[in-house]
Amino acid sequence: MKANTRLKVKIAKNAGFCFGVRRAIDLAEKIAKEKAEVYTLGPIIHNPQEVERLEKQGIKTLEDPSRVESGCVILRTHGIPFELHKKLEKNKSISVIDATCPFVKRAQNIVKQLSTDIESKDKTIILVGEKVHPEVIALVSYGNGKCVVVENIKVAQKYKGSGDINVVSQTTQTPKNFDSIVKELKRRYKTKVHNTICKATLDRQKSAEKLADNVDLMIIIGGKNSGNTTRLAQICTVKTKTYHIETVDDINEKWFKNIKSVGLAAGASTPDWIIKEIERKIKEIDLR
Ligand code: SF4
C-alpha cells in the first residue's frame, strides 16, 4: 500500500509518563510479582486503560481501605490524606508501600511546615488547585485547618482574609493560572510564594503549546480524569483546534479532513503504548 504523505503527525517533545508515574508503576509491577494480594488506594494514576492493564497483573484498585484485611496497599502518585495514611500504617495486618511522587511529597511537607512554623502559624495557606482533585484533598489534610483552596482568578478576586498569606500550588497547575492568582493576592495581602508546580508538568505544557503553534490540529491523549492532561487540552485549545481523547476508539476520522498536520501531546499519566496506538491509527486514516 502506498503511503499518503499529505498528513504530517508530530509528537510533542515531552509527552507521556513522567518520573513520578514511571516510578509508581515500576514499584507496583515489582510488588505484584512478589506478593499475592496487592491493592492501590484509588487508581494509582489517572489513566483508566493503564489501571486496567495493571489489574490484569493482579493489582486491584480499592476505593474503601476498610475492606482490606491483609496484603499490600500501594499509595498513589498524588498522595492520600494524612490521617488516612497514619490509620493504614497502624494496621499491622497490611503493609503500606508509599508510591507518592517525591514532588508531591515536597508540596505536602511545605504545607505541613507552614501550618506549624511559629513564623507562619497565623498566616493562611492559599492552595492553588482543583478542590476535588485527590492531590489537593491530600495537601489540605497536611494544612492543620489553615488551607483555603483557590481554583482560579475569579475565586482569588473574591477571597477575603484577615492576615498574611503563603501560597502553594497543586503540582500540575499551569504557571499562567498560578501567577495570575499570586498577582491578585499580592495586590491586597502580604504574600509569600512557594511555587510547587513540578518540572515534568511544565515541560509537557511547554512542548504541547509549542507544537500547537505549528500544526492544524492537536490531539491530547490521556485520562479524562487526569488534571495535567486536561490542562494540556486547555492550553492547546487557545492555539488551534484541539481534541482530548483517551483511546483510539475516540478518534473521529472526520477531524482530519482538509488537515495537513496533526500534533500529539499526552499527559504525565499516559502510557507510551496508548500514544503509539493512536499515532498508528491516525497514520492508517491517512493511508485510505
Ligand atoms: S506530574 Fe510531576 S508531581 Fe505529578 S507524578 Fe509526575 S513528576 Fe510527580
Tab-separated table of C-alpha atoms and ligand atoms in Angstrom:
chain	number	residue	atom	x	y	z
A	1	MET	CA	0.000	0.000	0.000
A	2	LYS	CA	1.402	3.388	-0.961
A	3	ALA	CA	1.663	5.863	1.931
A	4	ASN	CA	-0.037	9.202	1.546
A	5	THR	CA	2.399	11.734	2.967
A	6	ARG	CA	-0.108	14.602	2.971
A	7	LEU	CA	-0.831	14.388	6.714
A	8	LYS	CA	2.137	15.021	8.999
A	9	VAL	CA	1.906	13.543	12.509
A	10	LYS	CA	4.218	15.076	15.116
A	11	ILE	CA	4.578	14.101	18.772
A	12	ALA	CA	5.378	16.720	21.431
A	13	LYS	CA	8.980	16.570	22.669
A	14	ASN	CA	7.822	15.846	26.235
A	15	ALA	CA	4.802	13.573	26.210
A	16	GLY	CA	3.572	10.727	28.374
A	17	PHE	CA	4.872	9.177	31.586
A	18	CYS	CA	6.776	11.434	33.958
A	19	PHE	CA	9.327	10.324	36.522
A	20	GLY	CA	6.763	10.029	39.349
A	21	VAL	CA	4.306	7.906	37.401
A	22	ARG	CA	7.030	5.652	35.930
A	23	ARG	CA	8.373	5.096	39.444
A	24	ALA	CA	4.920	4.202	40.854
A	25	ILE	CA	4.109	1.756	38.023
A	26	ASP	CA	7.518	0.038	38.258
A	27	LEU	CA	7.027	-0.316	42.010
A	28	ALA	CA	3.507	-1.743	41.627
A	29	GLU	CA	4.596	-4.249	38.962
A	30	LYS	CA	7.568	-5.363	41.056
A	31	ILE	CA	5.385	-5.923	44.132
A	32	ALA	CA	2.724	-7.766	42.102
A	33	LYS	CA	5.399	-10.305	41.081
A	34	GLU	CA	6.360	-10.882	44.721
A	35	LYS	CA	3.043	-10.764	46.615
A	36	ALA	CA	-0.381	-12.301	46.193
A	37	GLU	CA	-2.702	-9.552	47.451
A	38	VAL	CA	-1.780	-6.153	46.005
A	39	TYR	CA	-4.073	-3.123	46.111
A	40	THR	CA	-3.796	0.525	45.180
A	41	LEU	CA	-5.795	3.048	47.135
A	42	GLY	CA	-7.798	4.777	44.425
A	43	PRO	CA	-6.393	4.464	40.890
A	44	ILE	CA	-2.576	4.543	41.129
A	45	ILE	CA	-2.546	7.025	38.239
A	46	HIS	CA	-5.276	8.896	36.378
A	47	ASN	CA	-5.381	6.690	33.303
A	48	PRO	CA	-8.191	4.092	33.181
A	49	GLN	CA	-6.548	1.989	30.431
A	50	GLU	CA	-3.227	1.677	32.279
A	51	VAL	CA	-5.087	0.881	35.513
A	52	GLU	CA	-6.913	-1.902	33.626
A	53	ARG	CA	-3.593	-3.268	32.326
A	54	LEU	CA	-2.247	-3.370	35.894
A	55	GLU	CA	-5.414	-5.082	37.106
A	56	LYS	CA	-4.630	-7.947	34.711
A	57	GLN	CA	-1.378	-8.385	36.651
A	58	GLY	CA	-3.356	-8.738	39.886
A	59	ILE	CA	-3.073	-5.119	41.086
A	60	LYS	CA	-6.561	-4.254	42.282
A	61	THR	CA	-7.910	-0.733	42.729
A	62	LEU	CA	-9.516	-0.176	46.078
A	63	GLU	CA	-11.897	2.643	46.935
A	64	ASP	CA	-12.593	1.710	50.544
A	65	PRO	CA	-9.459	0.788	52.546
A	66	SER	CA	-11.522	-0.561	55.449
A	67	ARG	CA	-12.389	-3.572	53.248
A	68	VAL	CA	-8.782	-4.784	53.240
A	69	GLU	CA	-7.784	-7.162	55.982
A	70	SER	CA	-4.437	-8.310	54.663
A	71	GLY	CA	-1.981	-7.791	51.812
A	72	CYS	CA	-0.111	-4.867	50.415
A	73	VAL	CA	-1.588	-1.392	49.819
A	74	ILE	CA	0.233	0.908	47.389
A	75	LEU	CA	-0.378	4.642	47.839
A	76	ARG	CA	-0.934	6.541	44.582
A	77	THR	CA	1.420	9.110	42.997
A	78	HIS	CA	-0.637	12.098	44.097
A	79	GLY	CA	-0.857	11.094	47.731
A	80	ILE	CA	-3.600	10.361	50.244
A	81	PRO	CA	-4.865	12.361	53.230
A	82	PHE	CA	-2.541	12.473	56.229
A	83	GLU	CA	-4.997	10.863	58.705
A	84	LEU	CA	-5.779	8.003	56.346
A	85	HIS	CA	-2.072	7.364	55.808
A	86	LYS	CA	-1.500	7.182	59.587
A	87	LYS	CA	-4.511	4.883	60.032
A	88	LEU	CA	-3.277	2.492	57.359
A	89	GLU	CA	0.185	2.377	58.866
A	90	LYS	CA	-1.276	1.454	62.262
A	91	ASN	CA	-2.968	-1.591	60.742
A	92	LYS	CA	-0.369	-4.330	61.333
A	93	SER	CA	-2.056	-6.876	59.083
A	94	ILE	CA	-1.372	-4.876	55.912
A	95	SER	CA	1.872	-3.451	54.526
A	96	VAL	CA	1.788	0.072	53.110
A	97	ILE	CA	4.000	0.973	50.143
A	98	ASP	CA	4.149	4.707	49.568
A	99	ALA	CA	4.369	5.493	45.829
A	100	THR	CA	3.598	9.198	46.356
A	101	CYS	CA	5.732	11.189	43.908
A	102	PRO	CA	8.641	12.961	45.656
A	103	PHE	CA	7.474	16.283	44.150
A	104	VAL	CA	4.026	15.833	45.695
A	105	LYS	CA	5.725	14.865	48.971
A	106	ARG	CA	7.691	18.108	48.794
A	107	ALA	CA	4.446	20.109	48.439
A	108	GLN	CA	2.897	18.163	51.352
A	109	ASN	CA	5.962	18.873	53.516
A	110	ILE	CA	5.853	22.584	52.685
A	111	VAL	CA	2.141	22.784	53.628
A	112	LYS	CA	2.804	20.846	56.833
A	113	GLN	CA	5.730	23.059	57.790
A	114	LEU	CA	3.835	26.267	57.032
A	115	SER	CA	0.964	25.122	59.223
A	116	THR	CA	3.204	24.518	62.220
A	117	ASP	CA	6.045	27.059	61.823
A	118	ILE	CA	5.932	29.714	64.546
A	119	GLU	CA	6.674	32.366	61.916
A	120	SER	CA	3.826	31.225	59.637
A	121	LYS	CA	1.329	29.982	62.162
A	122	ASP	CA	-1.069	32.928	61.824
A	123	LYS	CA	-0.923	33.020	58.029
A	124	THR	CA	-3.470	31.468	55.713
A	125	ILE	CA	-2.189	28.890	53.224
A	126	ILE	CA	-3.758	29.516	49.833
A	127	LEU	CA	-3.599	26.347	47.780
A	128	VAL	CA	-3.883	26.960	44.060
A	129	GLY	CA	-5.596	23.881	42.639
A	130	GLU	CA	-8.763	21.922	41.949
A	131	LYS	CA	-10.791	21.451	45.119
A	132	VAL	CA	-11.939	17.930	44.253
A	133	HIS	CA	-8.603	16.594	42.987
A	134	PRO	CA	-7.126	13.850	45.233
A	135	GLU	CA	-3.756	15.631	45.367
A	136	VAL	CA	-5.397	18.820	46.619
A	137	ILE	CA	-7.580	16.952	49.128
A	138	ALA	CA	-4.415	15.311	50.486
A	139	LEU	CA	-2.497	18.622	50.559
A	140	VAL	CA	-5.307	20.281	52.531
A	141	SER	CA	-5.095	17.476	55.110
A	142	TYR	CA	-1.488	18.495	55.840
A	143	GLY	CA	-2.502	22.095	56.497
A	144	ASN	CA	-3.917	21.801	60.014
A	145	GLY	CA	-7.109	23.663	59.010
A	146	LYS	CA	-5.166	26.626	57.577
A	147	CYS	CA	-5.656	25.904	53.855
A	148	VAL	CA	-8.052	27.693	51.532
A	149	VAL	CA	-8.260	26.264	48.014
A	150	VAL	CA	-8.376	28.811	45.210
A	151	GLU	CA	-9.067	27.397	41.773
A	152	ASN	CA	-8.845	30.459	39.552
A	153	ILE	CA	-8.527	34.228	39.349
A	154	LYS	CA	-12.270	34.784	39.914
A	155	VAL	CA	-12.112	32.941	43.237
A	156	ALA	CA	-8.936	34.853	44.145
A	157	GLN	CA	-10.688	38.169	43.481
A	158	LYS	CA	-13.450	37.195	45.906
A	159	TYR	CA	-11.073	35.987	48.618
A	160	LYS	CA	-11.345	37.958	51.852
A	161	GLY	CA	-8.986	37.034	54.668
A	162	SER	CA	-7.620	38.837	57.662
A	163	GLY	CA	-3.902	38.070	57.729
A	164	ASP	CA	-0.806	37.432	55.641
A	165	ILE	CA	-0.694	34.634	53.103
A	166	ASN	CA	1.519	31.760	51.995
A	167	VAL	CA	0.724	30.441	48.513
A	168	VAL	CA	1.401	26.829	47.493
A	169	SER	CA	0.411	25.096	44.257
A	170	GLN	CA	-1.016	21.757	43.171
A	171	THR	CA	1.950	20.242	41.277
A	172	THR	CA	0.134	20.134	37.929
A	173	GLN	CA	-1.207	23.696	37.734
A	174	THR	CA	-0.350	25.981	34.811
A	175	PRO	CA	2.061	28.834	35.634
A	176	LYS	CA	-0.462	31.170	33.985
A	177	ASN	CA	-3.234	30.336	36.486
A	178	PHE	CA	-0.806	30.266	39.416
A	179	ASP	CA	0.823	33.606	38.502
A	180	SER	CA	-2.498	35.391	37.951
A	181	ILE	CA	-3.735	34.290	41.399
A	182	VAL	CA	-0.450	35.277	43.055
A	183	LYS	CA	-0.610	38.694	41.381
A	184	GLU	CA	-4.155	39.258	42.632
A	185	LEU	CA	-3.310	38.200	46.200
A	186	LYS	CA	-0.108	40.268	46.294
A	187	ARG	CA	-2.113	43.320	45.341
A	188	ARG	CA	-4.129	43.044	48.581
A	189	TYR	CA	-2.101	40.975	51.059
A	190	LYS	CA	1.446	40.414	52.209
A	191	THR	CA	2.072	37.206	50.281
A	192	LYS	CA	4.916	34.679	50.244
A	193	VAL	CA	5.067	32.372	47.236
A	194	HIS	CA	6.039	28.674	47.310
A	195	ASN	CA	5.894	27.516	43.724
A	196	THR	CA	5.441	23.732	43.823
A	197	ILE	CA	4.474	23.193	40.177
A	198	CYS	CA	6.594	20.242	39.025
A	199	LYS	CA	9.040	20.426	36.108
A	200	ALA	CA	7.518	17.423	34.305
A	201	THR	CA	4.218	19.317	34.182
A	202	LEU	CA	5.903	22.465	32.863
A	203	ASP	CA	7.873	20.532	30.222
A	204	ARG	CA	4.698	18.850	28.931
A	205	GLN	CA	2.792	22.137	28.869
A	206	LYS	CA	5.591	23.997	27.039
A	207	SER	CA	6.142	21.340	24.396
A	208	ALA	CA	2.391	20.877	23.780
A	209	GLU	CA	1.960	24.642	23.390
A	210	LYS	CA	4.938	24.899	21.020
A	211	LEU	CA	3.618	22.062	18.878
A	212	ALA	CA	0.091	23.547	18.858
A	213	ASP	CA	1.588	26.705	17.340
A	214	ASN	CA	2.822	24.711	14.366
A	215	VAL	CA	0.037	22.256	13.470
A	216	ASP	CA	-3.545	22.428	12.193
A	217	LEU	CA	-4.965	20.085	14.807
A	218	MET	CA	-3.917	18.883	18.276
A	219	ILE	CA	-4.896	15.553	19.795
A	220	ILE	CA	-4.331	15.432	23.552
A	221	ILE	CA	-4.081	11.879	24.832
A	222	GLY	CA	-4.839	10.851	28.403
A	223	GLY	CA	-7.408	10.104	31.074
A	224	LYS	CA	-10.414	12.418	31.216
A	225	ASN	CA	-9.843	12.265	34.988
A	226	SER	CA	-6.239	13.443	34.630
A	227	GLY	CA	-5.811	17.062	35.705
A	228	ASN	CA	-2.500	17.590	33.920
A	229	THR	CA	-3.871	16.133	30.647
A	230	THR	CA	-6.967	18.343	30.847
A	231	ARG	CA	-4.727	21.385	31.257
A	232	LEU	CA	-2.726	20.441	28.144
A	233	ALA	CA	-6.027	20.459	26.248
A	234	GLN	CA	-6.915	23.870	27.720
A	235	ILE	CA	-3.534	25.325	26.682
A	236	CYS	CA	-3.701	23.946	23.133
A	237	THR	CA	-7.348	24.941	22.564
A	238	VAL	CA	-6.243	28.581	22.701
A	239	LYS	CA	-3.742	27.921	19.893
A	240	THR	CA	-5.526	25.562	17.487
A	241	LYS	CA	-8.400	23.075	17.083
A	242	THR	CA	-7.910	20.519	19.868
A	243	TYR	CA	-9.492	17.225	20.927
A	244	HIS	CA	-8.877	15.399	24.220
A	245	ILE	CA	-9.133	11.621	23.785
A	246	GLU	CA	-8.382	8.547	25.881
A	247	THR	CA	-8.030	5.761	23.292
A	248	VAL	CA	-8.038	5.022	19.549
A	249	ASP	CA	-11.786	4.389	19.785
A	250	ASP	CA	-12.368	8.092	20.440
A	251	ILE	CA	-10.869	9.125	17.099
A	252	ASN	CA	-13.294	10.563	14.565
A	253	GLU	CA	-11.966	10.358	11.010
A	254	LYS	CA	-13.884	13.491	10.022
A	255	TRP	CA	-11.498	15.594	12.173
A	256	PHE	CA	-8.693	15.009	9.668
A	257	LYS	CA	-10.443	16.292	6.545
A	258	ASN	CA	-8.538	19.175	4.943
A	259	ILE	CA	-5.876	18.983	7.631
A	260	LYS	CA	-2.179	18.987	6.756
A	261	SER	CA	-0.562	18.427	10.154
A	262	VAL	CA	-1.551	16.853	13.464
A	263	GLY	CA	0.226	17.230	16.787
A	264	LEU	CA	0.029	14.622	19.536
A	265	ALA	CA	0.601	15.530	23.178
A	266	ALA	CA	-0.003	13.405	26.254
A	267	GLY	CA	-0.262	13.942	29.976
A	268	ALA	CA	2.193	12.617	32.544
A	269	SER	CA	-0.066	9.626	33.253
A	270	THR	CA	-0.463	8.488	29.643
A	271	PRO	CA	1.494	5.318	28.776
A	272	ASP	CA	3.581	5.105	25.600
A	273	TRP	CA	1.565	2.160	24.284
A	274	ILE	CA	-1.573	4.317	24.032
A	275	ILE	CA	0.311	7.175	22.325
A	276	LYS	CA	1.777	4.683	19.786
A	277	GLU	CA	-1.623	3.054	19.114
A	278	ILE	CA	-3.141	6.473	18.384
A	279	GLU	CA	-0.225	7.557	16.199
A	280	ARG	CA	-0.566	4.299	14.212
A	281	LYS	CA	-4.341	4.735	13.825
A	282	ILE	CA	-4.004	8.335	12.569
A	283	LYS	CA	-1.372	7.240	10.072
A	284	GLU	CA	-3.724	4.487	8.882
A	285	ILE	CA	-6.518	7.005	8.313
A	286	ASP	CA	-4.101	8.874	6.141
A	287	LEU	CA	-3.454	5.789	4.014
A	288	ARG	CA	-7.056	5.429	2.885
B	1	SF4	S1	3.362	15.151	37.209
B	1	SF4	FE1	5.072	15.811	38.489
B	1	SF4	S2	4.284	15.691	40.568
B	1	SF4	FE2	2.875	14.502	39.307
B	1	SF4	S3	3.684	12.398	39.406
B	1	SF4	FE3	4.627	13.352	37.618
B	1	SF4	S4	6.621	14.142	38.347
B	1	SF4	FE4	5.319	13.749	40.131
